[in-house]
Coordinates of C-alpha atoms in Angstrom, one line a residue:
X95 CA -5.6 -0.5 4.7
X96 CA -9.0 0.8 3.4
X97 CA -11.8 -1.6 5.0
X98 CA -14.4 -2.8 2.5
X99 CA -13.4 -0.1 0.1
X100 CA -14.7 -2.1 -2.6
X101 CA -18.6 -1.7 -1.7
X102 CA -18.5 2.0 -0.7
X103 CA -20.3 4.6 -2.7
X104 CA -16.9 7.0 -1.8
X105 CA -14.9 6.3 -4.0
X106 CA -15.1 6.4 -8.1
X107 CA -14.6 3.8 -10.6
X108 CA -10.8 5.7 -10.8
X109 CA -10.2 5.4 -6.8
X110 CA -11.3 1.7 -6.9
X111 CA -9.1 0.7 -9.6
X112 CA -6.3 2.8 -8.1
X113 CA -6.9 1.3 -4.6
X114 CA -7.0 -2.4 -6.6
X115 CA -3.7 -1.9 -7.9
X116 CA -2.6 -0.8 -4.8
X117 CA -3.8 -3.7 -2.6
X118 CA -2.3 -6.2 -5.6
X119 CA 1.0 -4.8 -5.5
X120 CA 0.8 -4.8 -1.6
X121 CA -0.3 -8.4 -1.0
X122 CA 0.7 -10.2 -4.9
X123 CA 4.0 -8.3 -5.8
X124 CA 2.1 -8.2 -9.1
X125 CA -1.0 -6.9 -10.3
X126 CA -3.2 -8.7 -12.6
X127 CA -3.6 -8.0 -16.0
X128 CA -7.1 -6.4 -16.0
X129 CA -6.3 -4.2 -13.3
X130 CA -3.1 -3.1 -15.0
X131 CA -5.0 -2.0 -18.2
X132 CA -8.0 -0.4 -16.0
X133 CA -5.1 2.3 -14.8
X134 CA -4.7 2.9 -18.4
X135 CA -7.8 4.3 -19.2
X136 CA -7.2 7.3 -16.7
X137 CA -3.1 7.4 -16.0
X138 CA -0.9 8.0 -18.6
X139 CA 2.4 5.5 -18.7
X140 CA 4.6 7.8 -16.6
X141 CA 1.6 8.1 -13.7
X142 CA 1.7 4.3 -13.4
X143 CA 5.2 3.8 -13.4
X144 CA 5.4 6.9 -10.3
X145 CA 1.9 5.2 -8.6
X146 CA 3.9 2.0 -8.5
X147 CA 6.7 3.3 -7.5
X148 CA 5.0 5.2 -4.4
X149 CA 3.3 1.9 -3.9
X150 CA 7.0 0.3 -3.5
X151 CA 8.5 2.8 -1.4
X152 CA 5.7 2.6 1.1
X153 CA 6.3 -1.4 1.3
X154 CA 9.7 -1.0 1.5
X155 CA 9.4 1.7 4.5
X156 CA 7.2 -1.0 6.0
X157 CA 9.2 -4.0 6.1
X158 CA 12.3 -1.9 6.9
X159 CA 9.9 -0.7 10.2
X160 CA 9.1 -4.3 11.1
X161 CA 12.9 -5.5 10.3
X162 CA 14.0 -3.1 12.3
X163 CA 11.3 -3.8 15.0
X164 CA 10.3 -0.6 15.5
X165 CA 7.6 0.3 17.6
X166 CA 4.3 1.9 16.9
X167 CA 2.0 4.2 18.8
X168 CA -1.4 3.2 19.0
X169 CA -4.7 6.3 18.9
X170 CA -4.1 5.9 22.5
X171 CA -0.3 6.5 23.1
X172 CA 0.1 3.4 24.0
X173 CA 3.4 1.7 22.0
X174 CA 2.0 -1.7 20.6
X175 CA 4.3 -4.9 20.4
X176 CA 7.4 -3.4 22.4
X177 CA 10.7 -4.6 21.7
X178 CA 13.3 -3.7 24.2
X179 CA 16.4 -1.8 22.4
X180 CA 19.4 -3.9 21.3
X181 CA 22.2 -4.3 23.7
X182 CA 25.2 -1.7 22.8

């Protein structure tokens, strides 16, 4: 996640609405119309349907990760939320 993305002079109109889109399919599932159409203006139909589909594979890998309850490394080194292995 990109904190306060929305207010920062970094990123163009494209990035915001691409980051939108992003965030919607992350937390909604769906996007909403209007940001849907605002990819069209800059992504042809093919670029949305492979943006989405990035968007979906990165979710997937995600859940799978926290399914599977595997642990992540902190900056530090340090492994966060530690789950000891499964007997067998």
């Amino acid at each position: 996640a990109i904190p306060a993305w929305q207010d920062s002079p970094l990123f163009s109109g494209q990035d915001k609405a691409l980051l939108q889109y992003t965030d919607e399919l992350t937390l909604n599932v769906r996007a909403r119309a209007e940001t849907f159409a605002a990819l069209g203006g800059f992504l042809s139909e093919q670029e949305v349907v492979e943006l989405s589909i990035t968007v979906g594979f990165y979710t997937m890998v995600s859940r799978i990760l926290d399914i599977m309850q595997v642990e992540l490394a902190d900056p530090a080194g340090q492994a966060k939320n530690h789950v000891p292995p499964l007997p067998g």
